[in-house]
Each structure stands twice: as structure tokens, then as C-alpha cells.
Coordinates of N, CA and C in Angstrom, one line a residue:
M1 N -20.1 131.0 -109.7 CA -19.7 132.0 -110.7 C -20.9 133.0 -110.9
L2 N -20.6 134.2 -111.2 CA -21.6 135.3 -111.3 C -21.7 135.5 -112.8
L3 N -23.0 135.3 -113.3 CA -23.4 135.5 -114.7 C -23.8 136.9 -114.9
R4 N -23.2 137.7 -115.8 CA -23.5 139.0 -115.9 C -23.7 139.3 -117.4
A5 N -24.9 140.0 -117.7 CA -25.2 140.3 -119.1 C -25.1 141.8 -119.3
A6 N -24.4 142.2 -120.4 CA -24.2 143.6 -120.7 C -24.8 144.0 -122.1
A7 N -25.4 145.1 -122.1 CA -26.0 145.6 -123.4 C -27.0 144.7 -124.0
A8 N -27.9 144.2 -123.2 CA -28.9 143.3 -123.7 C -30.3 143.8 -123.4
S9 N -31.3 143.6 -124.3 CA -32.6 144.1 -124.0 C -33.3 143.1 -123.1
A10 N -34.5 143.5 -122.6 CA -35.3 142.6 -121.7 C -35.8 141.4 -122.5
S11 N -36.2 141.7 -123.7 CA -36.7 140.5 -124.5 C -35.7 139.5 -124.8
S12 N -34.4 140.0 -125.0 CA -33.3 139.0 -125.3 C -33.0 138.2 -124.2
L13 N -33.3 138.6 -123.0 CA -33.1 137.8 -121.8 C -34.2 136.9 -121.3
S14 N -35.3 136.8 -122.2 CA -36.5 136.1 -121.8 C -36.3 134.7 -121.5
F15 N -35.3 134.1 -122.2 CA -35.1 132.7 -121.9 C -34.4 132.4 -120.6
F16 N -33.9 133.4 -119.9 CA -33.4 133.3 -118.6 C -34.5 133.4 -117.5
N17 N -35.7 133.7 -117.9 CA -36.8 133.9 -117.0 C -37.3 132.5 -116.7
P18 N -37.4 132.1 -115.4 CA -37.8 130.7 -115.1 C -39.3 130.5 -115.4
N19 N -40.0 131.6 -115.5 CA -41.5 131.5 -115.8 C -41.8 131.4 -117.3
A20 N -40.7 131.8 -118.1 CA -40.9 131.8 -119.5 C -40.6 130.3 -120.1
E21 N -41.3 130.1 -121.3 CA -41.0 128.8 -121.9 C -39.6 128.8 -122.5
P22 N -38.8 127.8 -122.1 CA -37.4 127.7 -122.6 C -37.4 127.4 -124.1
P23 N -36.3 127.8 -124.8 CA -36.2 127.5 -126.2 C -35.8 126.0 -126.3
R24 N -36.2 125.4 -127.5 CA -35.9 124.1 -127.8 C -34.4 123.8 -128.0
S25 N -33.7 124.7 -128.4 CA -32.2 124.5 -128.5 C -31.6 125.9 -128.4
V26 N -30.3 125.9 -128.1 CA -29.5 127.0 -127.9 C -28.2 126.8 -128.7
I27 N -27.8 127.8 -129.5 CA -26.6 127.7 -130.3 C -25.6 128.7 -129.6
V28 N -24.4 128.2 -129.4 CA -23.3 129.0 -128.9 C -22.4 129.3 -130.1
R29 N -22.3 130.6 -130.4 CA -21.6 130.9 -131.6 C -20.0 131.2 -131.4
G30 N -19.6 130.8 -130.2 CA -18.1 131.0 -130.0 C -17.8 132.2 -129.2
K31 N -16.6 132.7 -129.2 CA -16.1 133.8 -128.5 C -15.8 135.0 -129.3
N32 N -15.9 136.1 -128.8 CA -15.4 137.3 -129.4 C -14.7 138.1 -128.3
A33 N -14.3 139.4 -128.7 CA -13.6 140.2 -127.7 C -14.4 140.6 -126.4
S34 N -15.7 140.5 -126.6 CA -16.6 140.9 -125.4 C -17.1 139.7 -124.7
G35 N -16.7 138.5 -125.1 CA -17.2 137.3 -124.3 C -17.9 136.3 -125.2
L36 N -18.8 135.5 -124.7 CA -19.6 134.5 -125.4 C -20.8 135.2 -126.1
V37 N -21.1 134.7 -127.3 CA -22.2 135.2 -128.1 C -23.2 134.1 -128.1
V38 N -24.4 134.3 -127.5 CA -25.4 133.3 -127.4 C -26.7 133.8 -128.0
C39 N -27.4 132.9 -128.7 CA -28.7 133.3 -129.2 C -29.6 132.1 -129.2
A40 N -30.9 132.4 -129.2 CA -31.9 131.4 -129.2 C -32.2 131.0 -130.7
A41 N -32.1 129.7 -131.1 CA -32.2 129.4 -132.4 C -33.7 129.0 -132.8
K42 N -34.3 128.1 -132.1 CA -35.6 127.6 -132.4 C -36.6 127.8 -131.3
G43 N -37.8 128.0 -131.6 CA -38.9 128.1 -130.7 C -38.9 129.5 -130.1
S44 N -38.3 130.5 -130.7 CA -38.2 131.8 -130.2 C -38.4 132.8 -131.3
T45 N -39.1 133.8 -131.1 CA -39.4 134.8 -132.1 C -38.3 135.9 -132.1
N46 N -37.4 135.9 -131.1 CA -36.4 136.8 -131.0 C -35.1 136.2 -131.4
H47 N -34.4 136.6 -132.5 CA -33.2 136.0 -132.9 C -32.0 136.9 -132.7
R48 N -32.2 137.9 -132.0 CA -31.1 138.9 -131.7 C -30.0 138.1 -130.8
A49 N -28.8 138.4 -131.1 CA -27.7 137.8 -130.4 C -27.6 138.5 -129.0
L50 N -27.4 137.6 -128.0 CA -27.1 138.1 -126.6 C -25.6 138.3 -126.4
T51 N -25.1 139.5 -126.4 CA -23.7 139.7 -126.4 C -23.3 140.2 -125.0
G52 N -22.1 140.1 -124.7 CA -21.5 140.6 -123.4 C -21.8 139.7 -122.3
V53 N -22.1 138.4 -122.5 CA -22.3 137.5 -121.4 C -20.9 137.0 -120.9
I54 N -20.5 137.3 -119.7 CA -19.3 136.8 -119.1 C -19.4 136.2 -117.8
F55 N -18.5 135.5 -117.4 CA -18.5 134.8 -116.1 C -17.5 135.5 -115.2
E56 N -17.9 135.8 -113.9 CA -17.0 136.4 -113.0 C -17.0 135.6 -111.7
P57 N -15.9 135.7 -110.9 CA -15.9 135.0 -109.5 C -17.0 135.7 -108.6
F58 N -17.5 134.9 -107.6 CA -18.4 135.5 -106.7 C -17.7 136.6 -105.9
E59 N -18.5 137.6 -105.5 CA -17.9 138.7 -104.7 C -17.3 138.1 -103.4
E60 N -17.9 137.1 -102.9 CA -17.4 136.5 -101.6 C -16.0 135.8 -101.9
V61 N -15.8 135.2 -103.0 CA -14.6 134.6 -103.3 C -13.5 135.7 -103.5
K62 N -13.9 136.8 -104.0 CA -12.9 137.9 -104.1 C -12.4 138.4 -102.8
K63 N -13.4 138.4 -101.8 CA -13.0 138.8 -100.4 C -12.1 137.9 -99.9
E64 N -12.3 136.5 -100.1 CA -11.3 135.5 -99.5 C -10.0 135.6 -100.2
L65 N -10.0 135.9 -101.5 CA -8.7 136.1 -102.2 C -7.9 137.2 -101.6
D66 N -8.5 138.2 -101.2 CA -7.8 139.3 -100.6 C -7.2 138.9 -99.2
L67 N -7.7 137.8 -98.6 CA -7.2 137.4 -97.3 C -6.0 136.4 -97.4
V68 N -5.8 135.8 -98.6 CA -4.7 134.9 -98.8 C -3.4 135.6 -98.7
P69 N -2.6 135.2 -97.7 CA -1.3 136.0 -97.5 C -0.4 135.8 -98.6
S70 N 0.5 136.7 -98.9 CA 1.5 136.6 -100.0 C 2.9 136.5 -99.4
V71 N 3.1 136.7 -98.1 CA 4.4 136.5 -97.5 C 4.6 135.0 -97.1
P72 N 5.8 134.5 -97.2 CA 6.0 133.1 -96.9 C 6.0 132.8 -95.5
Q73 N 6.1 133.8 -94.5 CA 6.0 133.5 -93.1 C 4.6 133.2 -92.6
A74 N 3.6 133.6 -93.4 CA 2.2 133.5 -92.9 C 1.6 132.2 -93.4
S75 N 0.7 131.6 -92.6 CA 0.1 130.3 -93.0 C -1.0 130.6 -94.1
L76 N -1.0 129.7 -95.0 CA -2.0 129.7 -96.1 C -3.3 129.0 -95.7
A77 N -3.2 128.1 -94.7 CA -4.4 127.3 -94.3 C -5.2 128.0 -93.2
R78 N -4.7 129.0 -92.5 CA -5.3 129.6 -91.4 C -6.6 130.3 -91.8
Q79 N -7.7 129.9 -91.1 CA -9.0 130.6 -91.3 C -9.8 130.5 -90.0
K80 N -10.3 131.7 -89.6 CA -11.2 131.7 -88.4 C -10.5 131.1 -87.2
Y81 N -9.2 131.2 -87.1 CA -8.4 130.7 -86.0 C -7.8 131.8 -85.2
V82 N -8.5 132.1 -84.1 CA -8.0 133.3 -83.3 C -6.8 133.1 -82.5
D83 N -6.1 134.2 -82.1 CA -4.9 134.1 -81.4 C -5.1 133.4 -80.0
E84 N -6.2 133.6 -79.4 CA -6.5 133.0 -78.1 C -6.5 131.5 -78.2
S85 N -7.2 131.0 -79.3 CA -7.2 129.6 -79.5 C -5.9 129.0 -79.7
E86 N -5.1 129.7 -80.5 CA -3.7 129.2 -80.8 C -2.9 129.1 -79.5
A87 N -3.0 130.1 -78.6 CA -2.2 130.2 -77.3 C -2.7 129.1 -76.4
A88 N -4.0 128.8 -76.4 CA -4.6 127.8 -75.5 C -4.1 126.4 -75.9
V89 N -4.0 126.2 -77.2 CA -3.5 124.8 -77.7 C -2.1 124.7 -77.3
N90 N -1.3 125.7 -77.4 CA 0.1 125.6 -77.1 C 0.3 125.4 -75.5
E91 N -0.6 126.0 -74.7 CA -0.6 125.7 -73.3 C -0.9 124.2 -73.0
Q92 N -1.9 123.7 -73.7 CA -2.3 122.3 -73.5 C -1.1 121.4 -73.9
I93 N -0.4 121.7 -74.9 CA 0.7 120.9 -75.4 C 1.7 120.8 -74.2
N94 N 2.0 122.0 -73.6 CA 2.9 122.0 -72.5 C 2.4 121.2 -71.3
V95 N 1.2 121.2 -71.0 CA 0.6 120.4 -69.9 C 0.8 118.9 -70.2
E96 N 0.5 118.5 -71.4 CA 0.7 117.1 -71.7 C 2.1 116.6 -71.6
Y97 N 3.0 117.4 -72.1 CA 4.4 117.1 -72.0 C 4.9 117.0 -70.5
N98 N 4.4 117.9 -69.7 CA 4.8 117.9 -68.2 C 4.3 116.7 -67.6
V99 N 3.0 116.3 -67.8 CA 2.5 115.1 -67.2 C 3.2 113.9 -67.7
S100 N 3.5 113.8 -69.0 CA 4.3 112.7 -69.5 C 5.7 112.6 -68.9
Y101 N 6.3 113.7 -68.5 CA 7.6 113.7 -67.9 C 7.5 113.1 -66.5
V102 N 6.5 113.5 -65.8 CA 6.2 113.0 -64.4 C 6.0 111.5 -64.4
Y103 N 5.2 111.0 -65.3 CA 4.9 109.6 -65.4 C 6.2 108.8 -65.8
H104 N 7.0 109.4 -66.6 CA 8.2 108.7 -67.0 C 9.2 108.6 -65.8
G105 N 9.2 109.6 -64.9 CA 9.9 109.5 -63.7 C 9.3 108.4 -62.7
M106 N 8.0 108.3 -62.7 CA 7.4 107.2 -61.9 C 7.8 105.8 -62.5
F107 N 7.8 105.7 -63.8 CA 8.3 104.4 -64.4 C 9.7 104.1 -64.0
A108 N 10.6 105.1 -64.0 CA 12.0 104.8 -63.6 C 12.1 104.4 -62.1
Y109 N 11.3 105.0 -61.3 CA 11.3 104.7 -59.9 C 10.8 103.2 -59.6
F110 N 9.7 102.9 -60.1 CA 9.2 101.5 -59.9 C 9.9 100.4 -60.6
D111 N 10.8 100.8 -61.6 CA 11.6 99.8 -62.3 C 12.9 99.6 -61.6
R112 N 13.2 100.3 -60.5 CA 14.4 100.0 -59.8 C 14.4 98.5 -59.2
D113 N 15.7 98.0 -59.0 CA 15.8 96.7 -58.5 C 15.3 96.6 -57.1
N114 N 15.5 97.7 -56.2 CA 15.1 97.6 -54.9 C 13.6 98.0 -54.6
V115 N 12.9 98.4 -55.7 CA 11.5 98.6 -55.6 C 10.7 97.5 -56.3
A116 N 11.1 97.2 -57.6 CA 10.7 96.0 -58.3 C 9.2 95.8 -58.4
L117 N 8.4 96.9 -58.6 CA 7.0 96.8 -58.9 C 6.8 97.0 -60.4
R118 N 7.1 95.9 -61.1 CA 7.2 96.0 -62.6 C 5.9 96.4 -63.3
G119 N 4.8 95.9 -62.6 CA 3.5 96.2 -63.2 C 3.2 97.7 -63.2
L120 N 3.5 98.3 -62.0 CA 3.3 99.7 -61.9 C 4.3 100.5 -62.8
A121 N 5.5 99.9 -63.0 CA 6.5 100.6 -63.9 C 6.0 100.6 -65.3
K122 N 5.4 99.4 -65.7 CA 4.8 99.3 -67.1 C 3.6 100.3 -67.2
F123 N 2.8 100.3 -66.2 CA 1.6 101.2 -66.2 C 2.0 102.6 -66.4
F124 N 3.0 103.1 -65.7 CA 3.4 104.5 -65.8 C 4.2 104.8 -67.1
K125 N 4.9 103.8 -67.6 CA 5.5 104.0 -68.8 C 4.6 104.2 -70.0
E126 N 3.5 103.4 -70.0 CA 2.5 103.4 -71.0 C 1.7 104.8 -70.9
S127 N 1.5 105.2 -69.6 CA 0.8 106.4 -69.4 C 1.7 107.6 -69.9
S128 N 3.0 107.6 -69.7 CA 3.8 108.6 -70.2 C 3.8 108.7 -71.7
E129 N 3.8 107.5 -72.4 CA 3.8 107.5 -73.8 C 2.4 108.1 -74.3
E130 N 1.3 107.7 -73.6 CA 0.0 108.2 -74.0 C -0.1 109.7 -73.9
E131 N 0.4 110.3 -72.8 CA 0.4 111.7 -72.7 C 1.3 112.4 -73.8
R132 N 2.3 111.8 -74.1 CA 3.1 112.3 -75.2 C 2.4 112.3 -76.6
E133 N 1.7 111.2 -76.8 CA 0.9 111.1 -78.0 C -0.2 112.2 -78.0
H134 N -0.7 112.5 -76.9 CA -1.7 113.6 -76.8 C -1.1 114.9 -77.2
A135 N 0.2 115.2 -76.7 CA 0.8 116.4 -77.1 C 1.1 116.5 -78.6
E136 N 1.6 115.4 -79.1 CA 1.9 115.4 -80.5 C 0.6 115.5 -81.4
K137 N -0.5 115.0 -81.0 CA -1.7 115.2 -81.7 C -2.2 116.6 -81.7
L138 N -2.0 117.3 -80.5 CA -2.2 118.7 -80.5 C -1.3 119.5 -81.4
M139 N -0.1 119.1 -81.4 CA 0.9 119.8 -82.3 C 0.4 119.7 -83.8
E140 N 0.0 118.5 -84.2 CA -0.5 118.3 -85.5 C -1.7 119.1 -85.8
Y141 N -2.6 119.2 -84.8 CA -3.8 120.0 -84.9 C -3.5 121.5 -85.1
Q142 N -2.5 122.0 -84.3 CA -2.0 123.4 -84.4 C -1.5 123.7 -85.8
N143 N -0.7 122.8 -86.3 CA -0.2 123.0 -87.7 C -1.4 122.9 -88.8
K144 N -2.3 122.0 -88.5 CA -3.4 121.9 -89.5 C -4.3 123.2 -89.5
R145 N -4.4 123.9 -88.4 CA -5.2 125.1 -88.4 C -4.4 126.3 -88.7
G146 N -3.2 126.2 -89.0 CA -2.4 127.3 -89.4 C -1.7 128.1 -88.2
G147 N -1.7 127.5 -87.0 CA -1.1 128.1 -85.9 C 0.4 127.7 -85.8
K148 N 1.1 128.3 -84.9 CA 2.5 128.0 -84.7 C 2.7 127.3 -83.3
V149 N 3.4 126.2 -83.4 CA 3.7 125.5 -82.1 C 4.8 126.1 -81.4
K150 N 4.6 126.5 -80.2 CA 5.7 127.1 -79.4 C 5.8 126.3 -78.1
L151 N 6.9 125.4 -78.1 CA 7.2 124.6 -77.0 C 7.7 125.4 -75.8
Q152 N 7.3 125.1 -74.6 CA 7.7 125.8 -73.4 C 8.5 124.9 -72.5
S153 N 9.0 125.4 -71.4 CA 9.8 124.7 -70.5 C 9.0 123.6 -69.8
I154 N 9.8 122.5 -69.5 CA 9.1 121.4 -68.8 C 9.8 121.3 -67.4
V155 N 9.0 121.2 -66.3 CA 9.4 121.2 -65.0 C 10.0 119.9 -64.6
M156 N 11.1 119.9 -63.9 CA 11.8 118.7 -63.5 C 10.9 117.9 -62.5
P157 N 10.6 116.7 -62.7 CA 9.7 115.9 -61.8 C 10.4 115.4 -60.6
L158 N 9.6 114.9 -59.7 CA 10.2 114.1 -58.5 C 10.9 112.9 -59.0
S159 N 11.9 112.5 -58.2 CA 12.6 111.2 -58.5 C 12.3 110.1 -57.4
E160 N 11.8 110.6 -56.2 CA 11.5 109.7 -55.2 C 10.0 109.8 -54.8
F161 N 9.4 108.6 -54.7 CA 7.9 108.6 -54.5 C 7.5 107.8 -53.2
D162 N 8.5 107.5 -52.4 CA 8.2 106.8 -51.1 C 7.6 107.8 -50.1
H163 N 6.7 107.2 -49.3 CA 6.0 108.1 -48.4 C 5.9 107.3 -47.0
A164 N 6.1 107.9 -45.9 CA 6.2 107.2 -44.7 C 4.9 106.6 -44.3
D165 N 3.8 107.3 -44.5 CA 2.5 106.8 -44.1 C 1.7 106.1 -45.2
K166 N 1.8 106.6 -46.4 CA 1.0 106.0 -47.5 C 1.7 104.9 -48.3
G167 N 3.1 104.9 -48.3 CA 3.8 104.0 -49.1 C 4.0 104.5 -50.5
D168 N 4.9 104.0 -51.3 CA 5.1 104.5 -52.6 C 4.1 104.3 -53.6
A169 N 3.4 103.2 -53.6 CA 2.4 102.9 -54.6 C 1.2 103.8 -54.5
L170 N 0.7 103.9 -53.2 CA -0.5 104.8 -53.0 C -0.2 106.2 -53.3
Y171 N 1.0 106.6 -52.8 CA 1.4 108.0 -53.1 C 1.5 108.4 -54.6
A172 N 2.1 107.4 -55.3 CA 2.3 107.6 -56.7 C 0.9 107.7 -57.4
M173 N 0.0 106.8 -57.0 CA -1.3 106.7 -57.6 C -2.1 108.0 -57.3
E174 N -2.0 108.4 -56.1 CA -2.7 109.7 -55.7 C -2.2 110.8 -56.5
L175 N -0.9 110.9 -56.7 CA -0.3 111.9 -57.5 C -0.8 111.8 -59.0
A176 N -0.8 110.6 -59.5 CA -1.3 110.4 -60.8 C -2.8 110.8 -61.0
L177 N -3.6 110.5 -60.0 CA -5.0 110.9 -60.0 C -5.1 112.5 -60.1
S178 N -4.3 113.1 -59.3 CA -4.3 114.6 -59.3 C -3.8 115.1 -60.6
L179 N -2.9 114.5 -61.3 CA -2.4 114.9 -62.6 C -3.5 114.7 -63.7
E180 N -4.2 113.7 -63.6 CA -5.3 113.4 -64.6 C -6.4 114.4 -64.4
K181 N -6.7 114.8 -63.1 CA -7.8 115.8 -62.9 C -7.3 117.2 -63.4
L182 N -6.0 117.4 -63.2 CA -5.4 118.7 -63.7 C -5.5 118.8 -65.2
T183 N -5.1 117.7 -65.8 CA -5.2 117.7 -67.3 C -6.6 117.8 -67.8
N184 N -7.6 117.2 -67.1 CA -9.0 117.3 -67.5 C -9.4 118.8 -67.3
E185 N -9.0 119.4 -66.2 CA -9.4 120.8 -66.0 C -8.8 121.7 -67.1
K186 N -7.6 121.5 -67.5 CA -7.0 122.3 -68.6 C -7.7 122.0 -69.9
L187 N -8.1 120.8 -70.1 CA -8.9 120.5 -71.4 C -10.2 121.2 -71.4
L188 N -10.8 121.2 -70.2 CA -12.2 121.9 -70.1 C -11.9 123.4 -70.4
N189 N -10.8 123.9 -69.9 CA -10.5 125.3 -70.2 C -10.3 125.6 -71.7
L190 N -9.6 124.6 -72.3 CA -9.4 124.6 -73.8 C -10.7 124.6 -74.5
H191 N -11.6 123.7 -74.0 CA -12.9 123.6 -74.6 C -13.7 124.8 -74.4
G192 N -13.5 125.5 -73.3 CA -14.2 126.8 -73.1 C -13.8 127.9 -74.0
V193 N -12.6 127.7 -74.7 CA -12.2 128.7 -75.7 C -13.3 128.8 -76.8
R194 N -14.2 127.8 -76.9 CA -15.2 127.8 -77.9 C -16.1 129.0 -77.9
Q195 N -16.3 129.6 -76.7 CA -17.1 130.8 -76.6 C -16.4 131.9 -77.3
V196 N -15.1 132.0 -77.2 CA -14.4 133.0 -78.0 C -14.3 132.7 -79.5
A197 N -14.0 131.4 -79.7 CA -13.9 131.0 -81.1 C -15.2 131.1 -81.9
T198 N -16.3 130.8 -81.3 CA -17.6 130.8 -82.0 C -17.8 132.2 -82.5
K199 N -17.5 133.2 -81.8 CA -17.7 134.5 -82.2 C -17.0 134.8 -83.5
N200 N -16.0 134.1 -83.8 CA -15.2 134.3 -85.0 C -15.5 133.2 -86.0
G201 N -16.6 132.4 -85.8 CA -17.0 131.4 -86.7 C -16.2 130.1 -86.6
D202 N -15.6 129.8 -85.5 CA -14.8 128.6 -85.3 C -15.3 127.7 -84.2
V203 N -16.0 126.6 -84.6 CA -16.5 125.7 -83.6 C -15.7 124.3 -83.7
Q204 N -14.8 124.3 -84.6 CA -14.1 123.0 -84.9 C -13.2 122.7 -83.8
L205 N -12.6 123.7 -83.1 CA -11.7 123.4 -82.0 C -12.4 122.6 -80.8
A206 N -13.6 123.1 -80.5 CA -14.4 122.5 -79.4 C -14.7 121.0 -79.8
D207 N -15.1 120.8 -81.1 CA -15.4 119.5 -81.5 C -14.2 118.6 -81.5
F208 N -13.0 119.1 -81.8 CA -11.7 118.3 -81.7 C -11.4 117.9 -80.3
V209 N -11.6 118.8 -79.3 CA -11.4 118.5 -77.9 C -12.4 117.4 -77.4
E210 N -13.6 117.6 -77.7 CA -14.7 116.6 -77.3 C -14.4 115.3 -77.8
T211 N -14.1 115.2 -79.1 CA -13.9 113.9 -79.7 C -12.7 113.2 -79.3
E212 N -11.6 113.9 -79.2 CA -10.3 113.2 -79.0 C -9.9 113.1 -77.6
Y213 N -10.4 113.9 -76.7 CA -9.8 114.0 -75.3 C -10.8 113.8 -74.2
L214 N -11.9 114.4 -74.1 CA -12.7 114.6 -72.9 C -13.2 113.2 -72.4
G215 N -13.7 112.4 -73.3 CA -14.2 111.1 -72.9 C -13.1 110.2 -72.4
E216 N -12.0 110.1 -73.1 CA -10.8 109.3 -72.6 C -10.3 109.8 -71.3
Q217 N -10.3 111.1 -71.0 CA -9.8 111.6 -69.8 C -10.7 111.2 -68.6
V218 N -12.0 111.2 -68.8 CA -12.9 110.7 -67.8 C -12.6 109.3 -67.4
E219 N -12.4 108.4 -68.5 CA -12.1 107.0 -68.2 C -10.8 106.8 -67.5
A220 N -9.8 107.7 -67.8 CA -8.6 107.5 -67.0 C -8.7 107.9 -65.6
I221 N -9.5 108.9 -65.3 CA -9.7 109.3 -63.9 C -10.4 108.2 -63.1
K222 N -11.4 107.6 -63.8 CA -12.1 106.5 -63.1 C -11.2 105.3 -62.8
R223 N -10.4 104.9 -63.8 CA -9.5 103.8 -63.6 C -8.5 104.0 -62.4
I224 N -7.8 105.2 -62.4 CA -6.9 105.5 -61.4 C -7.5 105.6 -60.1
S225 N -8.7 106.1 -60.0 CA -9.5 106.3 -58.8 C -9.7 104.9 -58.1
E226 N -10.0 103.9 -59.0 CA -10.2 102.6 -58.4 C -8.8 102.0 -57.8
Y227 N -7.7 102.3 -58.4 CA -6.4 101.8 -57.9 C -6.2 102.5 -56.6
V228 N -6.5 103.8 -56.5 CA -6.3 104.6 -55.2 C -7.2 104.0 -54.1
A229 N -8.5 103.6 -54.5 CA -9.3 103.1 -53.5 C -8.9 101.7 -53.0
Q230 N -8.4 100.9 -53.8 CA -7.9 99.6 -53.5 C -6.7 99.7 -52.6
L231 N -5.7 100.6 -53.0 CA -4.5 100.7 -52.2 C -4.8 101.3 -50.8
R232 N -5.8 102.1 -50.7 CA -6.1 102.7 -49.3 C -6.8 101.6 -48.5
R233 N -7.5 100.6 -49.1 CA -8.2 99.6 -48.3 C -7.2 98.5 -47.8
V234 N -6.2 98.2 -48.7 CA -5.4 97.1 -48.3 C -4.1 97.5 -47.5
G235 N -3.8 98.9 -47.6 CA -2.7 99.4 -46.8 C -1.3 99.1 -47.5
K236 N -0.3 99.7 -47.0 CA 1.0 99.6 -47.7 C 1.7 98.3 -47.3
G237 N 2.8 98.0 -47.9 CA 3.5 96.8 -47.6 C 2.9 95.7 -48.5
Y238 N 2.4 94.6 -47.8 CA 1.8 93.5 -48.6 C 0.6 93.9 -49.4
G239 N -0.1 94.9 -48.9 CA -1.2 95.5 -49.7 C -0.7 96.0 -51.1
D240 N 0.4 96.7 -51.0 CA 0.9 97.2 -52.3 C 1.2 96.0 -53.2
F241 N 1.7 94.9 -52.7 CA 2.0 93.8 -53.5 C 0.8 93.2 -54.1
Q242 N -0.4 93.1 -53.3 CA -1.6 92.6 -53.8 C -2.1 93.4 -55.0
V243 N -2.2 94.7 -54.9 CA -2.6 95.5 -55.9 C -1.7 95.4 -57.1
F244 N -0.4 95.4 -56.8 CA 0.6 95.2 -57.8 C 0.4 94.0 -58.7
C245 N 0.0 92.9 -58.0 CA -0.3 91.7 -58.8 C -1.4 91.9 -59.8
K246 N -2.4 92.6 -59.4 CA -3.5 92.9 -60.3 C -3.1 93.7 -61.4
V247 N -2.3 94.8 -61.1 CA -1.8 95.6 -62.2 C -0.9 94.9 -63.1
E248 N -0.1 94.0 -62.5 CA 0.9 93.2 -63.3 C 0.1 92.3 -64.4
L249 N -1.1 91.9 -64.0 CA -1.8 91.0 -65.0 C -2.3 91.9 -66.2
N250 N -2.5 93.2 -66.0 CA -2.9 94.1 -67.0 C -1.8 94.7 -67.8
Y251 N -0.7 95.1 -67.0 CA 0.4 95.9 -67.5 C 1.7 95.2 -67.4
G252 N 1.7 94.0 -67.0 CA 3.0 93.3 -66.8 C 3.9 93.1 -68.1
Y253 N 5.1 92.9 -67.9 CA 6.0 92.7 -69.1 C 5.6 91.3 -69.7
E254 N 5.7 91.3 -71.0 CA 5.4 90.0 -71.8 C 6.7 89.1 -71.7

């Protein structure tokens, strides 16, 4: 709050001077039309009343009050959140949903009775749910910052993942690895919005991406890379079954 004194002499303000000896007591005489009436009672030779002392909001607060929207369509929570950041978050939401959709298609494929790789089906189902959770977390963040979530179209994924040379398991894992790298690239682009956001005083978006996504994305890339390497070494057919057994131990049905 801003303390302002009106119509007061320099001597009457002496007890506000940090270098001056403070009075032993201060009496507040209540309020009048001009504000609080304050005077020094003891330990001071000046007994003149200090009139016109009022409290006002900081000028900075007044500026922020002017920025509070009055129309119901505008967000009240939005502050230092630029349009480019809002658009980038919406784009990442779309990326996460598309990847989730592809993984759900992989789950359906490996869950067929004539494919019957239940471990891989479980793995891709959980991967799909995880990507959806990422999208929902971004949606919550968008709302928290005062942006508007704008959902976009989702591309229809493949329904067949068999490959003449690689086999279905290796082909699906290589595709999954490519999707995880694509997601990581998009996250790095989202994190790069920090350069724009920082100019507007917003570094929270970069911290959110670093804390919630980047580390987890690197771990996912490493895990799927190992599955790809194993499938390439053992070959398709029985090799698929060997790797499937290992995945089944980690992701099999209970």
C-alpha cells in the first residue's frame, strides 16, 4: 500500500524519518473526512496532528487492475501467456492424441486371435493410455494458463502391421520408435517457445515441459530402442516369440 501524507509540515513527519528517534507511543485519534488523524503523544516536542494520511493501492496494482477483463468470454487467469505459446500447446495436444490413436491400433492388431502376441498388445495399450494422459495434462495446463483448448483432426492409423521382411513385431516397434522420436522433437519445439515466452516474462511453460515430459520421453526412446535391437538380432518368427515372452513378463495380462 502507498502511504501518502497531505498538508503536513516537515517537523510533523519527523517520526517517519528512520534516522530520527521514534516516539515512545503513538495515539490514533480515529477517522475523519480526510482520513486518519495521527499525532505523537510522548517523547516528542511537536504535538501537532498529522492530518490527511491515507492509504492507496500501489500504482503497479492499478495497472494490473486495468488488465483484468470485464467480458465473460475472456480468461481472468491469463497473464504473460502469448498467443504463440497457446498455439504450440494445442499442437502438442494433437500430436499426443494422434500417437495414442496409432498405439491403440497396434493394441487391436496384436490382440487378434491369429496374431496372439498378448504381451505386445498390453504394451501398446498402456502406451496409448499414457499418450492420452499426456494430452489431457496439456489440456489442463492450457486451461490453467488461461488459453483455449482447440482440438484438431486425428489421422486414421494403420490397421495392418505385418511386414514381409521384418515381421509384424519388429515393424511395429520400429514404427513406435519413430513416433516417440517425433513426439520428442515436437516437445523440444514446444520447449523452444521459451525464447518467445521469455521476452514476455513467461518461463513457466519451459519449466512445465522439462519437468513433466522431456525426461520421460528420453526413457521411452531408450526402452523401445532396446526392443528394436533385440528383434533385429533374433529375426522374425520364433525370434518374435522370444522377445514377446520377455515383454509378456513385464506387460502380460494378470
